Structure formats: C-alpha cells, structure tokens
Short mmCIF file of C-alpha atoms in Angstrom, two decimals:
data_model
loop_
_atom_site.label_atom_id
_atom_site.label_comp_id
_atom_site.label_asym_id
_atom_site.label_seq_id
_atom_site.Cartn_x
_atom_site.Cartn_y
_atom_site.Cartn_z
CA UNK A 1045 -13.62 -84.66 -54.43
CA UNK A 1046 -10.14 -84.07 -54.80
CA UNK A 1047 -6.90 -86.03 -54.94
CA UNK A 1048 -5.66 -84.12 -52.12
CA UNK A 1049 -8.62 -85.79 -50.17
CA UNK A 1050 -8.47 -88.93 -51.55
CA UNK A 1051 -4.67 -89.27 -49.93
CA UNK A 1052 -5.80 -87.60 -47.15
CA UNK A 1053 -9.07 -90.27 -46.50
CA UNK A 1054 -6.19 -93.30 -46.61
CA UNK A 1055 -3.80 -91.62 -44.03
CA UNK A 1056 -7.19 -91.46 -41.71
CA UNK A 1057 -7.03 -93.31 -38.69
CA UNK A 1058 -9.24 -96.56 -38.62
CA UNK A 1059 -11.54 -95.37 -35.37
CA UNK A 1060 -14.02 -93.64 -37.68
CA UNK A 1061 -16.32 -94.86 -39.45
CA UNK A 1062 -15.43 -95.05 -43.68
CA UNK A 1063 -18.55 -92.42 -44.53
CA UNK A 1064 -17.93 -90.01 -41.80
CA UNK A 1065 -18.36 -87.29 -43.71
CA UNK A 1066 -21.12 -88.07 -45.57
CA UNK A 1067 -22.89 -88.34 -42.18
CA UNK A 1068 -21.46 -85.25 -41.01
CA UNK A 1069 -22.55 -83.12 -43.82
CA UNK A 1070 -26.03 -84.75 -43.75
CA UNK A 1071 -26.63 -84.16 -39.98
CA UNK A 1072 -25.47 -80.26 -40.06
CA UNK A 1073 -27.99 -79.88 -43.38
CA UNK A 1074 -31.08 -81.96 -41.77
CA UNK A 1075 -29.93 -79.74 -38.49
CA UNK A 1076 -30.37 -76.41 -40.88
CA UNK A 1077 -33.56 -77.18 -42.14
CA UNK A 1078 -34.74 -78.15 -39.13
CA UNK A 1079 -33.62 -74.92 -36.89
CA UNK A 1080 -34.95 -72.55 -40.19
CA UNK A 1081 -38.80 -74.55 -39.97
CA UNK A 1082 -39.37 -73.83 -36.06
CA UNK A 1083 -37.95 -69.95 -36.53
CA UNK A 1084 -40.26 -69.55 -39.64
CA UNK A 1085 -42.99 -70.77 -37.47
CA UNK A 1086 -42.66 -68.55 -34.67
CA UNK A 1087 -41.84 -65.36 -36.65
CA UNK A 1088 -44.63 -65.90 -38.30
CA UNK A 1089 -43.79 -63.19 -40.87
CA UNK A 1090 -40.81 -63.37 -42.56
CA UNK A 1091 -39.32 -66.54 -44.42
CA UNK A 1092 -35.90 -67.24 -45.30
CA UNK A 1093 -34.17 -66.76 -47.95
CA UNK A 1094 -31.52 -69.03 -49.55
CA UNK A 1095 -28.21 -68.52 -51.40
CA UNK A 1096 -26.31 -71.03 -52.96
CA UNK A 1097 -22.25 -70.55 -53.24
CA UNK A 1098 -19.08 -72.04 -54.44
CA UNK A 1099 -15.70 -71.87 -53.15
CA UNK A 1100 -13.02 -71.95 -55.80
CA UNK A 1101 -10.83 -73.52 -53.75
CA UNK A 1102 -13.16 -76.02 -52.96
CA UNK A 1103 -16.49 -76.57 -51.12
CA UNK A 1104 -19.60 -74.58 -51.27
CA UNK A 1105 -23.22 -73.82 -48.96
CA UNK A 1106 -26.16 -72.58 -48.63
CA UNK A 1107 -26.55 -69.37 -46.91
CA UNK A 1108 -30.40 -68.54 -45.36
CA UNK A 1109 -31.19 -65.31 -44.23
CA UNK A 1110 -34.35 -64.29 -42.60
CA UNK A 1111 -34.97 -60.62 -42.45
CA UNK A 1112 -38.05 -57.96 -40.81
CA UNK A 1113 -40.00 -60.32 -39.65
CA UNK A 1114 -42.37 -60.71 -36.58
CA UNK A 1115 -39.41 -61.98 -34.29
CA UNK A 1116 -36.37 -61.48 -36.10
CA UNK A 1117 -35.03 -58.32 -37.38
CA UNK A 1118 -32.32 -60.20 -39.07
CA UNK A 1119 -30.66 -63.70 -39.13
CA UNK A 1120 -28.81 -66.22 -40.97
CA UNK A 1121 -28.98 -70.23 -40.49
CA UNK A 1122 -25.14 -71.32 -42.86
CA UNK A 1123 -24.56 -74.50 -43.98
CA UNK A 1124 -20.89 -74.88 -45.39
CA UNK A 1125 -18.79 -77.88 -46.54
CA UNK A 1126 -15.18 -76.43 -47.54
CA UNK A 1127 -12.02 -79.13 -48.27
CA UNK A 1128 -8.67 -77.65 -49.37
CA UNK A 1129 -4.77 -78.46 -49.43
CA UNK A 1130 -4.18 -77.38 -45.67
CA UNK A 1131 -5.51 -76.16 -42.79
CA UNK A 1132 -5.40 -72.62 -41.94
CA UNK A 1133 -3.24 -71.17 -39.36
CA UNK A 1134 -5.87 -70.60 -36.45
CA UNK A 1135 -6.62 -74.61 -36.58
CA UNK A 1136 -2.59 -75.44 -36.96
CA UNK A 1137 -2.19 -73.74 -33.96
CA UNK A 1138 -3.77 -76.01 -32.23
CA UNK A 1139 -3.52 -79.20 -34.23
CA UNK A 1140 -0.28 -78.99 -35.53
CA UNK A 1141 0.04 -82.79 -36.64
CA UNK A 1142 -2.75 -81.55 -39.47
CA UNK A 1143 0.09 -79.97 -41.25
CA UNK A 1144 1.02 -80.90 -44.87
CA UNK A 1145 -2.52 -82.39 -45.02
CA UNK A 1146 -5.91 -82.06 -47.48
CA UNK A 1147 -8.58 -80.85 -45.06
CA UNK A 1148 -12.48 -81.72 -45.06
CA UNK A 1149 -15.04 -79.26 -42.62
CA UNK A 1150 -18.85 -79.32 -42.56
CA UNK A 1151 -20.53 -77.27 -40.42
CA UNK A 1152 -23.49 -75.27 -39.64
CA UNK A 1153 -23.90 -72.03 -38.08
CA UNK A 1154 -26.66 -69.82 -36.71
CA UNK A 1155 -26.65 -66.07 -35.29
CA UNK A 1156 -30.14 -64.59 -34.69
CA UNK A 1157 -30.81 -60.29 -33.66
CA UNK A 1158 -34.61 -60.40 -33.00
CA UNK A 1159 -36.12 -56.80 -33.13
CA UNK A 1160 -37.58 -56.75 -29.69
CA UNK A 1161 -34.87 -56.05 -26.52
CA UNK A 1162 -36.26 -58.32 -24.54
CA UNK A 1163 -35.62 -61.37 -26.84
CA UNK A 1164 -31.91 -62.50 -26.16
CA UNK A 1165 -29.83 -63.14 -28.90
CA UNK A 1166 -28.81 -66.36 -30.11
CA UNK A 1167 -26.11 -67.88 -31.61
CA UNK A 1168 -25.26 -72.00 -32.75
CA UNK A 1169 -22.55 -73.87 -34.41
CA UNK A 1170 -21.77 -77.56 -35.10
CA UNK A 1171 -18.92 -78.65 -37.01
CA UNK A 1172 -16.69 -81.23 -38.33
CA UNK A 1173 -13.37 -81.33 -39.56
CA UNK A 1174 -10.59 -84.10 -41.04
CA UNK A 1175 -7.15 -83.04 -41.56
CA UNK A 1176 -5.13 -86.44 -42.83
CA UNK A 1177 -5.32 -88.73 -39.57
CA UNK A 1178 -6.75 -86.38 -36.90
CA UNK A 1179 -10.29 -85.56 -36.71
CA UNK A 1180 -13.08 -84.06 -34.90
CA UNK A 1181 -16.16 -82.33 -33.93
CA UNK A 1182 -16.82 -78.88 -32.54
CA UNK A 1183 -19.28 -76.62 -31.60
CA UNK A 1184 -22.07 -75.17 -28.77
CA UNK A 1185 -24.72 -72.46 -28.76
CA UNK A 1186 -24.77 -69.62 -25.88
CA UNK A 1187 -27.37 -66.90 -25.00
CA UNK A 1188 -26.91 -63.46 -25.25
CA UNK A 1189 -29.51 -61.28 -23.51
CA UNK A 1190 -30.35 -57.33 -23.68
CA UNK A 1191 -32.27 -57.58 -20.11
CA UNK A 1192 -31.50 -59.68 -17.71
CA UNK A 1193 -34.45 -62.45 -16.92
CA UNK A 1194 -33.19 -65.29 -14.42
CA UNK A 1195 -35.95 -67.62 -15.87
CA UNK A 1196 -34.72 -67.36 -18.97
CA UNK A 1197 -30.88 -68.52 -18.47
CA UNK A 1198 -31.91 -71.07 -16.49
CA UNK A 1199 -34.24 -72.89 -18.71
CA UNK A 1200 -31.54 -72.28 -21.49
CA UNK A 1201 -28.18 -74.02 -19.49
CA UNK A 1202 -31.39 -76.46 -18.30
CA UNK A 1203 -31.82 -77.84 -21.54
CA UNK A 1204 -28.31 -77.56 -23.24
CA UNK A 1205 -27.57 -79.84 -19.84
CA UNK A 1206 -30.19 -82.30 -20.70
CA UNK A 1207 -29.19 -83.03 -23.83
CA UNK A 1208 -25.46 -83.39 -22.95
CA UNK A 1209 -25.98 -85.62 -19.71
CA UNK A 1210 -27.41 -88.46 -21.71
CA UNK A 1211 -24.44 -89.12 -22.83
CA UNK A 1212 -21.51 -87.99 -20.14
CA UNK A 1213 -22.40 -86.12 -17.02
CA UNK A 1214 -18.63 -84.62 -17.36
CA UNK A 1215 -19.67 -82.89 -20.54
CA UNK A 1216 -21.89 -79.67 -19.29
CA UNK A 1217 -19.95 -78.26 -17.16
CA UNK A 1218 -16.69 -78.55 -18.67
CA UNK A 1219 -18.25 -77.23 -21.48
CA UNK A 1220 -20.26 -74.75 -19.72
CA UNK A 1221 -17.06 -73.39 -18.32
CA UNK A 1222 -15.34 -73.77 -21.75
CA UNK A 1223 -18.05 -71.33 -22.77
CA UNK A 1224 -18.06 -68.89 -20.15
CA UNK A 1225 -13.86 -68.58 -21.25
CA UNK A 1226 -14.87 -68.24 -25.22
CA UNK A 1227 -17.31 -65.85 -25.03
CA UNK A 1228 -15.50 -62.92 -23.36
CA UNK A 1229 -14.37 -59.57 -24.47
CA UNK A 1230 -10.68 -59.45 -22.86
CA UNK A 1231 -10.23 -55.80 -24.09
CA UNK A 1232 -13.67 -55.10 -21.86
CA UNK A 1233 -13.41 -57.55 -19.15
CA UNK A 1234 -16.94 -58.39 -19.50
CA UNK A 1235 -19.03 -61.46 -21.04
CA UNK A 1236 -20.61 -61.39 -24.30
CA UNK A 1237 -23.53 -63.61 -22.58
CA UNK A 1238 -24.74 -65.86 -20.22
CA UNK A 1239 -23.08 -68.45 -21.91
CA UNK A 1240 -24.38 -72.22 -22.59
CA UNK A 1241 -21.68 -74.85 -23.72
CA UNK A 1242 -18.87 -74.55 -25.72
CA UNK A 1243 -16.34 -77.28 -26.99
CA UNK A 1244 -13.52 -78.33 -29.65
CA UNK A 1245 -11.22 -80.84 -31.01
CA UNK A 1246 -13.43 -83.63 -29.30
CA UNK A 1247 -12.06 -86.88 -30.93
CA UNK A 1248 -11.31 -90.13 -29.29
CA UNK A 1249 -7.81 -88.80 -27.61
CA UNK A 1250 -10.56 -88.33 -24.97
CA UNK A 1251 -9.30 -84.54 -23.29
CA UNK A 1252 -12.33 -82.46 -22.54
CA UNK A 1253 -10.88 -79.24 -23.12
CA UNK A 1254 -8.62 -78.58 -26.02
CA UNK A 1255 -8.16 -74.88 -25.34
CA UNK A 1256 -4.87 -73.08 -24.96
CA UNK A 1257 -5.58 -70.98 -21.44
CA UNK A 1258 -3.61 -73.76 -19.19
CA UNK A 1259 -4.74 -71.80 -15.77
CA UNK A 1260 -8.70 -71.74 -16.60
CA UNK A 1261 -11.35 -73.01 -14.70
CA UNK A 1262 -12.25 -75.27 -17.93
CA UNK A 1263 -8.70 -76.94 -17.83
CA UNK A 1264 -8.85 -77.43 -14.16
CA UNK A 1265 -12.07 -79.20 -14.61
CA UNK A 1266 -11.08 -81.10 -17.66
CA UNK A 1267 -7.98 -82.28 -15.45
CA UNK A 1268 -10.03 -83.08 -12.76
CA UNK A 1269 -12.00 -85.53 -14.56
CA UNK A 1270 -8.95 -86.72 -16.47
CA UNK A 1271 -9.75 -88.99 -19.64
CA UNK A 1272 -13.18 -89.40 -21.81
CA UNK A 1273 -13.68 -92.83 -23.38
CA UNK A 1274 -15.70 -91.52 -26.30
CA UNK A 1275 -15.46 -92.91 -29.78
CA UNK A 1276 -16.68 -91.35 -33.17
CA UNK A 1277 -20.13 -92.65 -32.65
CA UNK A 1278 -20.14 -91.24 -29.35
CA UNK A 1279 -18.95 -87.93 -30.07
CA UNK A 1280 -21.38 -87.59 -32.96
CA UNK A 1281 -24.51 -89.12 -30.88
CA UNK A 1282 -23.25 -86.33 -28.40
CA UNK A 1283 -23.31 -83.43 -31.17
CA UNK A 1284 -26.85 -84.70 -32.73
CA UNK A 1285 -28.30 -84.26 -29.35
CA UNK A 1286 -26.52 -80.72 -28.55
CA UNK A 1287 -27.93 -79.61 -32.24
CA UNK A 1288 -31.56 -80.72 -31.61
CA UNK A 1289 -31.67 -79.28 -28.14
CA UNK A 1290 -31.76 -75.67 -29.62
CA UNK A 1291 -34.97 -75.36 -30.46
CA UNK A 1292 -36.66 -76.19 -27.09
CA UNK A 1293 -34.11 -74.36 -25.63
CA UNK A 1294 -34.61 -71.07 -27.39
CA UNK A 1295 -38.59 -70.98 -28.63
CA UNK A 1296 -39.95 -70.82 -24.59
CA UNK A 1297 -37.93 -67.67 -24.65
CA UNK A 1298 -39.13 -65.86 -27.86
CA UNK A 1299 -42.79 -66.71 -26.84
CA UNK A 1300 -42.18 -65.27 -23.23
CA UNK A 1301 -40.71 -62.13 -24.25
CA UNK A 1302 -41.70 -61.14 -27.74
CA UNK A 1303 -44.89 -59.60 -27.06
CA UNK A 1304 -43.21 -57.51 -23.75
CA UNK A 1305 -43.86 -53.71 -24.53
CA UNK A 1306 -40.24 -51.57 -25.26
CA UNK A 1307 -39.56 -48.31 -25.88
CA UNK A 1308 -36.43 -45.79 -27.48
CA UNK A 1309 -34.79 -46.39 -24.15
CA UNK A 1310 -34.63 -50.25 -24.57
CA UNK A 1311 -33.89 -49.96 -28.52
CA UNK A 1312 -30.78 -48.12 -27.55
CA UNK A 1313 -29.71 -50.03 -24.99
CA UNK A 1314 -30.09 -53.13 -27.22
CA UNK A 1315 -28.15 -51.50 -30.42
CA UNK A 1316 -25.22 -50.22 -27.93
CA UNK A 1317 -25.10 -53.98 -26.51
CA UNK A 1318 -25.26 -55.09 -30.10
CA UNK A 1319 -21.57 -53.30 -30.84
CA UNK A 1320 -20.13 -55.84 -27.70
CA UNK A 1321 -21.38 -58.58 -30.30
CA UNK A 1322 -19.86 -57.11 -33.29
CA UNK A 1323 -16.17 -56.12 -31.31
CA UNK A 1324 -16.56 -60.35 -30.31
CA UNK A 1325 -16.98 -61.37 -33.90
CA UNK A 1326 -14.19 -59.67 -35.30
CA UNK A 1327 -11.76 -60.33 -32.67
CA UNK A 1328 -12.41 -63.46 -31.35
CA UNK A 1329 -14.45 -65.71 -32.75
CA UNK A 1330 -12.86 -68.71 -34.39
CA UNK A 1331 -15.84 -69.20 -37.26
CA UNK A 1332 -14.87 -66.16 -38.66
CA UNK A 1333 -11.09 -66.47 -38.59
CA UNK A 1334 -11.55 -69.40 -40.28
CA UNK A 1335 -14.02 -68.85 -43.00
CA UNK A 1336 -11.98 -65.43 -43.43
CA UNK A 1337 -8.79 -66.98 -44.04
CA UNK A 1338 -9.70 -70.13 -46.09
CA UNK A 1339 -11.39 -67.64 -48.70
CA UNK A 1340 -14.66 -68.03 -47.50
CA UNK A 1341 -17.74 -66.34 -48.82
CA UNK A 1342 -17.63 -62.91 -46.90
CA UNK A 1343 -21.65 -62.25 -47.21
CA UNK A 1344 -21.99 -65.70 -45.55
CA UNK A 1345 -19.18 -65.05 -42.73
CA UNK A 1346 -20.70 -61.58 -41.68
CA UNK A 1347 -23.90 -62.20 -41.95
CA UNK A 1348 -23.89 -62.72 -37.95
CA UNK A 1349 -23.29 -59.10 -37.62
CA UNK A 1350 -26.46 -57.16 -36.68
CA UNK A 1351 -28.58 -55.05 -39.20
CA UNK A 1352 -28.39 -51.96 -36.66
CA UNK A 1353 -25.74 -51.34 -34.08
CA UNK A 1354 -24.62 -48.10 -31.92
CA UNK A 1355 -21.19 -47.11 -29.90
CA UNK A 1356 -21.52 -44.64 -27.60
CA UNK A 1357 -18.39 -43.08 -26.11
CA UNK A 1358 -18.25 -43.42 -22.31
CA UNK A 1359 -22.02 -44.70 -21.58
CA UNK A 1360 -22.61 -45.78 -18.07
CA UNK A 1361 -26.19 -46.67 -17.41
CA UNK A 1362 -27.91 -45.44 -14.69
CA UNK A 1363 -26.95 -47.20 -10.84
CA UNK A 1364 -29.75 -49.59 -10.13
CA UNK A 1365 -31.78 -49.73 -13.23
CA UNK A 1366 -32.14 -53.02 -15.49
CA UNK A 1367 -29.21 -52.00 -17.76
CA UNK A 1368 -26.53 -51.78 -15.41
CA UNK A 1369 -28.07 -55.14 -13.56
CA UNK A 1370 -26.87 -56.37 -16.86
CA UNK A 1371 -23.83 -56.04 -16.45
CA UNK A 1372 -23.04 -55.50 -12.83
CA UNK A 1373 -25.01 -59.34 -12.00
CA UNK A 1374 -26.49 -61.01 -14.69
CA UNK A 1375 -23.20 -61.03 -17.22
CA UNK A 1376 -20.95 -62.76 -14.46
CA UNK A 1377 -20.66 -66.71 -14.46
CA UNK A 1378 -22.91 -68.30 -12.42
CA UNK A 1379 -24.00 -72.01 -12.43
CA UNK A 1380 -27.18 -71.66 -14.12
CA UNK A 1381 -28.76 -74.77 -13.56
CA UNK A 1382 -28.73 -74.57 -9.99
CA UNK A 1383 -29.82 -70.63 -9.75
CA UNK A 1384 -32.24 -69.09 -7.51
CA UNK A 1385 -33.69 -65.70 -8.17
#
C-alpha cells in the first residue's frame, strides 16, 4: 500500500492480530458474494451487475446492482476498501486520537427497495477501520417496512438476537437500542424502521456504546452493564456471525409477502415512505458522510437511494387504516423479541 500505512501498521497496538486487514477485507467480500447469491436466488429474475472502481486517493470496490427483477426493483450489495492520509472529520469527531494518522476501512454495504409494498426494505453494513493505534469494527442491519406485519419484526430482531447472543448476551439489546437512536428522523420525530442492531467503535476498550447522545437509553444500558472483555478475535467472531445472520433473517420475509396482491393505493404509500428513507440518507447516515467526504465514488454512495420516490405536502393517512397503524404503532420502539400481537 502506501508509506503512510506502512507507519501507520507499526504505531498499531499489539492486541490485533498482524493480518487484520487482510481478514477484514476477505470476510466483507466472501460476506458480498454471499448476500448477492441468496437475493439472485429468490428474485429469480434479475442478476446483478458489477462495477469495478478506483479511488485516486487510494482504495477501490466493487459496486453490484440488481435492478427490475422479480423481488427487487432496485438494489446495490458495495464492497469498498479505501486507505488515505487521515481520517475524515465525521470519524475525528469521535476518535480524535486517529488524528495525524494513515487510515485503512473495509467494509460492505447493502440497501435493498423491492417493488412490492409489502416487502420491507432492507438495509446492512459491516465495516472495519485502522487509524495509527486505534481500531475497530462497525456495523448492523435494520428493517424498514411499508405495512406493518408483527410476524415479520419479530422473526427479524429474533434472528439478529441469535446470532449476537452466542457471543455476549449484553450485545442485542444495547445494540438494539443503539439502533432504535440511529435510525430516526429528528426533523420528523418518527423512526425510519423497526430497527434491528446497530453498533460502532467496538475495539477492546470494551464500552458498548460509542455514541455521542450521553442521556439515551443505549448509554444508560451500556453503563449499566459497564465493561466488555472482548478482544479482536472476539469482536470479529461477533461481526462474522451478525453478517451471516442476514440472510435467514430477511428471505422468510420476501417469501411471505412477495406474492401478497397491492394496488395504486399501496404503491403510493410505499414511494411517499420511500422519501423518509431518502431525507435519512442524506442527513444522517454516517456511510454516506463518509464515503462523501473521503472522495468516494458518488454512483456507489447513492446507490441506496430508491429508483422511485414521492413527497406529498401535508399527507395524513386515513384514522384507522394500515398506513397510519404504521406510524401511529408499529414505527415506535418496542422490544421485538418478546412481542405479542
């Protein structure tokens, strides 16, 4: 690579292991071609298709992007492995002592808009990052439905919990409420989702939550518990099983709801939900702050934006009916695992 992370590999601390990245990058791409087989099966239609890219700075990916196909109207499955002279400022902000070092991220990331209303949107990212002596991994996957099925959120938070309890019993739900605090629209007051798990800056300092929002539930828990004993090889045993939870946790719910009958009444409601997605994406979400300001490949940053989308100026959906139930029940935290409909 480059001299900048040459220096940067000495300066590491000596509780990883020497190839970390090499096993890094080759989980996230083995995790990408695994994710883009099971959707290619279960479309059934459409395949991916796959760009290669450089980044001048340094780095590169592969981009796949599956489009009009039985399931999925549109979707991308990134790989990216970026290294430069320093961090950018939405990671200093929170790991300061990275500054004045080379930097080293692998990742992958998923965001999937299937055509049919009543198949929830998806979205999935795992990632890994070295900055000089601090490291660590990052990542989650939530659910974001058009119409609200009980069934459905509970066999997703079901799984995601399986695969984090074989390894720490603390990690779902400080995660899970981690998640619930990411994924909201402050400037609506609502949720993008139901949620799932959501978590950063896991390295063997051993704090749970590594957010900034001091008075949230996710804190609180992560205080509660106090201290994670987690090495490296923990934290990356942890992250292999989050990553290969996704597709049992998302395929029951395509084949449930994919053949359901809709009409111009659910489209719309689906597009207009869609724009709560895009306002989230642009604002918030970290991914593409990052890519965006480390020079990034813009087709493979917004290609999580939907294909079709709507806005429509002070819509309120009618009292009672599925739509509002959205919103009015279904979008609020709940503990998922334990729900009764």
């Amino acid at each position: 690579m480059t001299t900048v992370l040459n220096q940067a590999s000495n300066q590491k601390k000596i509780d990883i292991p020497t190839n970390s990245r090499e096993r890094a990058k080759k989980f996230v791409m083995e995790l990408q071609d695994k994710i883009c087989q099971g959707l290619e099966e279960i479309d059934g239609k459409a395949r991916f298709q796959e760009d290669k890219w450089e980044r001048e700075e340094g780095g590169g990916g592969r981009t796949r992007v599956i489009r009009d196909g039985g399931v999925f109207e549109q979707g991308g499955v990134n790989f990216s492995e970026v290294w430069g002279d320093t961090l950018p400022p939405s990671i200093l902000i929170q790991r300061p002592e990275g500054a004045g070092h080379g930097f080293y991220a692998t990742g992958t990331s998923m965001v999937l808009h299937p055509r049919n209303p009543y198949v929830p949107t998806v979205h999935l990212n795992y990632r890994y990052f070295e900055a000089g002596p601090v490291w660590w991994f990052g990542g989650g996957a939530d659910l974001t439905p058009y119409y609200p099925f009980a069934e459905d959120a509970v066999h997703f938070h079901k799984t995601l919990k399986t695969g984090c309890d074989r390894h720490n019993s603390e990690y779902y739900p400080a995660f899970k409420e981690w998640c619930d605090e990411y994924f909201y629209l402050k400037h609506r007051k609502e949720a993008r989702g139901i949620g799932g798990i959501f978590f950063d800056y896991q390295n063997s300092e051993g704090s749970l939550y590594g957010g900034s929002n001091n008075q949230g539930l996710a804190h609180q828990y992560s205080q509660k518990v106090g201290k994670v004993n987690h090495s490296w090889e923990d934290i990356f045993a942890f992250v292999q099983s989050c990553g290969n939870a996704f597709l049992p946790s998302y395929l029951p719910i395509v084949e449930r709801r994919n053949s359901m009958e809709y009409g111009e009444r659910e489209r719309n409601f689906q597009l207009y939900r869609r724009g709560r997605y895009v306002e989230f994406n642009l604002v918030y979400d970290r991914g593409t702050i990052f890519g965006l300001q480390t020079n990034g490949r813009t087709e493979s940053i917004l290609m999580s934006l939907p294909p079709l989308t709507r806005w429509e100026y002070g819509y309120q959906p009618e009292k009672g009916s599925p739509e509002a139930q959205l919103t009015d029940l279904f979008l609020q935290p709940k503990d998922w695992v334990n729900f009764k409909a």
